[in-house]
Short mmCIF file of N, CA, C and O in Angstrom, two decimals:
data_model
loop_
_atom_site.label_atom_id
_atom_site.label_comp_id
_atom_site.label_asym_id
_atom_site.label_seq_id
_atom_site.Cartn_x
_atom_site.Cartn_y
_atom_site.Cartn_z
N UNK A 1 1.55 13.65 -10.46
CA UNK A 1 0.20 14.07 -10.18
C UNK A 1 -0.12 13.76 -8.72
O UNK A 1 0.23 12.62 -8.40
N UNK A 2 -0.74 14.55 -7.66
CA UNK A 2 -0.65 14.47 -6.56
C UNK A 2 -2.56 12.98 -6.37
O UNK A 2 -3.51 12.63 -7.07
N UNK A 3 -2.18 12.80 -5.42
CA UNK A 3 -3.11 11.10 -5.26
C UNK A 3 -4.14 12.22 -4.88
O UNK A 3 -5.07 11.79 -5.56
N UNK A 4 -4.65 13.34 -4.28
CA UNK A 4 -5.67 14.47 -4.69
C UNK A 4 -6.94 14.38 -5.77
O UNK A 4 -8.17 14.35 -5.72
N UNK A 5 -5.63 14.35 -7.03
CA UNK A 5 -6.59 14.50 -8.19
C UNK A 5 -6.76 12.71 -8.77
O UNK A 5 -7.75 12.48 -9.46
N UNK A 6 -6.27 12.13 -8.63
CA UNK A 6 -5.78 11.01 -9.36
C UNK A 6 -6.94 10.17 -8.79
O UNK A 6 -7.57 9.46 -9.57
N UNK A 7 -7.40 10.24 -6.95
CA UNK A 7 -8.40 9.12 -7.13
C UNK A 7 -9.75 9.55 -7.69
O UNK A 7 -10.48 8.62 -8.03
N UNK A 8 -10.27 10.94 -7.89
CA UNK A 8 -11.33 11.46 -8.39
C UNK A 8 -11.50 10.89 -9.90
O UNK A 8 -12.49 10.37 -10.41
N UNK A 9 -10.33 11.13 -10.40
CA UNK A 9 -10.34 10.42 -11.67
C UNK A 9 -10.95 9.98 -12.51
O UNK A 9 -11.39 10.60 -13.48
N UNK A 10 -11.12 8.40 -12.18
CA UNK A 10 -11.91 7.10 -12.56
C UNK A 10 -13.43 7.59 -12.81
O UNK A 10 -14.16 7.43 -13.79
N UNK A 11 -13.68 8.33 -11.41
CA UNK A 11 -15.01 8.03 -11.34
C UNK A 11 -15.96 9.27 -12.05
O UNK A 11 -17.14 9.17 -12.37
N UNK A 12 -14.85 10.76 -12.26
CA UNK A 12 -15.68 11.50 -13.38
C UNK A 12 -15.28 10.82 -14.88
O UNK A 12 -15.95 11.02 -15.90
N UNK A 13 -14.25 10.11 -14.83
CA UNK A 13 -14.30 9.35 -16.40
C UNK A 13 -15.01 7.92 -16.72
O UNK A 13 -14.86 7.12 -17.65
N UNK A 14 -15.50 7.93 -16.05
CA UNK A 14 -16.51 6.86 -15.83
C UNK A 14 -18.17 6.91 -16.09
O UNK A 14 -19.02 6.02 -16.12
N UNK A 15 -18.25 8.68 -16.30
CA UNK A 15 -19.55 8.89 -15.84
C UNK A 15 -20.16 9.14 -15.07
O UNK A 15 -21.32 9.43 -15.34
N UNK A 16 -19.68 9.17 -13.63
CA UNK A 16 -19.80 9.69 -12.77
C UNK A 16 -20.53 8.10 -12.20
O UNK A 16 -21.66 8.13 -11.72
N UNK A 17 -19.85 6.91 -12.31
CA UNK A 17 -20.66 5.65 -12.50
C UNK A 17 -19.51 5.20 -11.06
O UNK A 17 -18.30 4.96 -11.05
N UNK A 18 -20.55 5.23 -9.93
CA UNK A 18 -19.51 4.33 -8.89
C UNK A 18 -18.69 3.32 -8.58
O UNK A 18 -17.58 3.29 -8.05
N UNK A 19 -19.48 2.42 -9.05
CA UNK A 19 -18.89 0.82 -8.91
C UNK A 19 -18.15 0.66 -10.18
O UNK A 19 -17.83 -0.53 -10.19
N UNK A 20 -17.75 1.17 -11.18
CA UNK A 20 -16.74 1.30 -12.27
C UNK A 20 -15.69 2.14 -11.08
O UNK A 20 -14.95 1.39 -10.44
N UNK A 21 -15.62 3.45 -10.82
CA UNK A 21 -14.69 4.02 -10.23
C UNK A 21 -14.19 3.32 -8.78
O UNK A 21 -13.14 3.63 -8.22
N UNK A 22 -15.24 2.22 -8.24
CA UNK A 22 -14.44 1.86 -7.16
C UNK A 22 -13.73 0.13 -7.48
O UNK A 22 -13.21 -0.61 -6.65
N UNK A 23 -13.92 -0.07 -8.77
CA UNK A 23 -13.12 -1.61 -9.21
C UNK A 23 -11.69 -0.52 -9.63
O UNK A 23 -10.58 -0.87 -9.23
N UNK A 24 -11.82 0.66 -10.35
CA UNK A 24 -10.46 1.09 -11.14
C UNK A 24 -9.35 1.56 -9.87
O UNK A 24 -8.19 1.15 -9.81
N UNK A 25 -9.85 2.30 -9.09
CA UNK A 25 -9.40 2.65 -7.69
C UNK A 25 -9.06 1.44 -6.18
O UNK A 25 -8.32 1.68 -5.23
N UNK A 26 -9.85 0.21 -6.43
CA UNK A 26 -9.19 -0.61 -5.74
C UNK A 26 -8.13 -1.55 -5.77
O UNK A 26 -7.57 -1.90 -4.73
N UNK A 27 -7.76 -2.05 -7.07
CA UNK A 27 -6.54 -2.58 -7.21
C UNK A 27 -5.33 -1.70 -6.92
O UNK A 27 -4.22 -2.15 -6.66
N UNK A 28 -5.63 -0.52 -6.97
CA UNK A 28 -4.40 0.89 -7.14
C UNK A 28 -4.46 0.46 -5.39
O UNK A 28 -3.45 -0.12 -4.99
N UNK A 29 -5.18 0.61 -4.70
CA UNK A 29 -5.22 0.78 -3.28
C UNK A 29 -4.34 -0.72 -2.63
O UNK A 29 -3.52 -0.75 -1.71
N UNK A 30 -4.67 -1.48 -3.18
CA UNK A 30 -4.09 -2.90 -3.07
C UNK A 30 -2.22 -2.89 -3.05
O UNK A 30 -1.46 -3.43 -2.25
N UNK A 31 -1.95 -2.14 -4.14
CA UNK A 31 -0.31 -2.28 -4.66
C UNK A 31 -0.23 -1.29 -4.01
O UNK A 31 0.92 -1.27 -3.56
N UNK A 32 -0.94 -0.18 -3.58
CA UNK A 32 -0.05 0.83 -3.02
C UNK A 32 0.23 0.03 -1.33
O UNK A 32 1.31 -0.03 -0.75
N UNK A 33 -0.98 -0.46 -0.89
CA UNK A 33 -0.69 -1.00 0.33
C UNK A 33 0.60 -2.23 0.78
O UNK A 33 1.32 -2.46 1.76
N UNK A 34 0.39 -2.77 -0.51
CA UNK A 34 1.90 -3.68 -0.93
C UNK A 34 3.03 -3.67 -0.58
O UNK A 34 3.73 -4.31 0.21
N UNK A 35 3.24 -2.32 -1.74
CA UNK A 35 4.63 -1.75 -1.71
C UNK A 35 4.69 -0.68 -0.56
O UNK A 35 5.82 -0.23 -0.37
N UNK A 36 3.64 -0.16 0.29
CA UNK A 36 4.09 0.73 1.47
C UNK A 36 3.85 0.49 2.60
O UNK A 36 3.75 1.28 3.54
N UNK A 37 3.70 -1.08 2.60
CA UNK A 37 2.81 -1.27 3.89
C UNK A 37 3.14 -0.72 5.25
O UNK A 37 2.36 -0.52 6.18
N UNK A 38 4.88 -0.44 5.18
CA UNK A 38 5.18 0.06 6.51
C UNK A 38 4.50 1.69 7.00
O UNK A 38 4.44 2.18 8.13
N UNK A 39 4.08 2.20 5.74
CA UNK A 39 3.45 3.57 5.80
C UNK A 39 2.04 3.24 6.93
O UNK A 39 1.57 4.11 7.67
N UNK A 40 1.59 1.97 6.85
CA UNK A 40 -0.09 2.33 7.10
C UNK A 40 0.01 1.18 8.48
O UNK A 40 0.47 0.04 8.54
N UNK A 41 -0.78 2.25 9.72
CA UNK A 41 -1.09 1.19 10.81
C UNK A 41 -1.82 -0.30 11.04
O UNK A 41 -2.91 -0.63 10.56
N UNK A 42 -1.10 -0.97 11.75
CA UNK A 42 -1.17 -1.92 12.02
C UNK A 42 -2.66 -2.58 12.48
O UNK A 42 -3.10 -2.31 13.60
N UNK A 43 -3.51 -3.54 11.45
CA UNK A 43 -4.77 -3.61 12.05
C UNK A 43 -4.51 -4.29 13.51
O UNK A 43 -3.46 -4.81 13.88
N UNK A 44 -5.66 -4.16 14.23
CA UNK A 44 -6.15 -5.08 15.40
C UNK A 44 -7.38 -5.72 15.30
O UNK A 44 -8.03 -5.75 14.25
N UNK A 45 -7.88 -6.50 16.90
CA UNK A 45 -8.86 -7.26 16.46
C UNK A 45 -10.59 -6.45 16.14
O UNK A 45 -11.63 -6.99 15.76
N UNK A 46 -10.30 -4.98 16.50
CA UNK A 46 -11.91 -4.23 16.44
C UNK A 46 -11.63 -3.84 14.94
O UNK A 46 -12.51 -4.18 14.15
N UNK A 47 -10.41 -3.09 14.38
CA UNK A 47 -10.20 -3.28 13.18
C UNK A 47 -10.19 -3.99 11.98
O UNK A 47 -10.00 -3.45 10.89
N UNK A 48 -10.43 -5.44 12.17
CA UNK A 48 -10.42 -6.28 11.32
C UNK A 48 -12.01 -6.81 11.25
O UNK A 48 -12.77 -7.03 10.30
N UNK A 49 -12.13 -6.88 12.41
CA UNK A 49 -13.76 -6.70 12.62
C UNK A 49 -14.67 -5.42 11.79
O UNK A 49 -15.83 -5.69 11.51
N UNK A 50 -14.42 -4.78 11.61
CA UNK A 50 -14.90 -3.43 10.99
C UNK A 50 -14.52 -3.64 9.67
O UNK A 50 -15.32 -3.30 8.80
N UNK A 51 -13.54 -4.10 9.37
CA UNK A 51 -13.29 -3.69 7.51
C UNK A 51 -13.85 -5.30 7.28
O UNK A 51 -14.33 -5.23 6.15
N UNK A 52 -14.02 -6.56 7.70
CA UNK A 52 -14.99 -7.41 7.59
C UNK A 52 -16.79 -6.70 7.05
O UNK A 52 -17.49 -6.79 6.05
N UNK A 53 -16.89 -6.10 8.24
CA UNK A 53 -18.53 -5.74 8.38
C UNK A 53 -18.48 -4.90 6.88
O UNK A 53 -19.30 -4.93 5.97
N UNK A 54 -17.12 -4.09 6.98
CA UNK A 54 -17.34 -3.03 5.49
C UNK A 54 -17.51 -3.56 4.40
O UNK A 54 -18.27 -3.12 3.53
N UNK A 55 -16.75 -4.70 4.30
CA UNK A 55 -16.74 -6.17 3.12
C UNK A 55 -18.13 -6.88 3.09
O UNK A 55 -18.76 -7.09 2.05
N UNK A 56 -18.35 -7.06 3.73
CA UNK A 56 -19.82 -7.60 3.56
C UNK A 56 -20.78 -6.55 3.15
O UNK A 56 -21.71 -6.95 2.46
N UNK A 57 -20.74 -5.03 3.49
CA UNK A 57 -22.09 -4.47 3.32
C UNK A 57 -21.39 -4.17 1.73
O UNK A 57 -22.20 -4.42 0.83
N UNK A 58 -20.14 -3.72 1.27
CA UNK A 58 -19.83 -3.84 -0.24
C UNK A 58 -20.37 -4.71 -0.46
O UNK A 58 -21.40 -4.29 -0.98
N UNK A 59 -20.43 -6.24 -0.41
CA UNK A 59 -20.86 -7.30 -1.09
C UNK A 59 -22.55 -7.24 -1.13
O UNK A 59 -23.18 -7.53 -2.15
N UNK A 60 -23.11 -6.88 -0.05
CA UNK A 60 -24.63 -6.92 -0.10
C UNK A 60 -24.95 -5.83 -1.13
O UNK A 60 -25.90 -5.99 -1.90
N UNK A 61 -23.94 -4.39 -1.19
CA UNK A 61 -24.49 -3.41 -2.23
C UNK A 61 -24.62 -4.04 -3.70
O UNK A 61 -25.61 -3.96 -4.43
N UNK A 62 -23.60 -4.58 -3.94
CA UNK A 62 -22.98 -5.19 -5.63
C UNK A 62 -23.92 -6.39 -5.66
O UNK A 62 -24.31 -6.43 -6.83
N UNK A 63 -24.30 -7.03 -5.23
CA UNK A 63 -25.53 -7.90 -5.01
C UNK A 63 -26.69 -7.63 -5.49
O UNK A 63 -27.39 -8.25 -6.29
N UNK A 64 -26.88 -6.29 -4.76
CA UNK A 64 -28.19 -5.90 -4.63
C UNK A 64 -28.53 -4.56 -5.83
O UNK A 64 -29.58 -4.11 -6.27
N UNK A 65 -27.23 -4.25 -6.05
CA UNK A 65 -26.92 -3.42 -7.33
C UNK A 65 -27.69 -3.88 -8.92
O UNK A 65 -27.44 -3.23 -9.94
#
């Protein structure tokens, strides 16, 4: 099944319910990064800075959810 249809998935079998489709879809994102890591570029320091800031405003949503 092409990764196309596969991450949509979760979240119309879910209900169309976000934060269900983005817990079922992030562990998948985790092992894929795992096992391919040589596939995906190398963070730096504005990059790590940014998926920080992204981590926190997830955390303020699910919080505030």
């Amino acid at each position: 099944m092409p990764y196309g249809n596969v991450l949509p998935l979760p979240f119309g079998l879910s209900g169309n319910n976000l934060i269900v489709s983005l817990f079922v879809n992030l562990p998948n994102a985790f092992v894929t990064y795992i096992l391919k890591y040589e596939k995906f570029p190398v963070m730096g320091v504005s990059s790590t800075i940014a998926a920080a800031a992204a981590l926190v405003l997830i955390g303020l949503i699910l919080l505030l959810y």
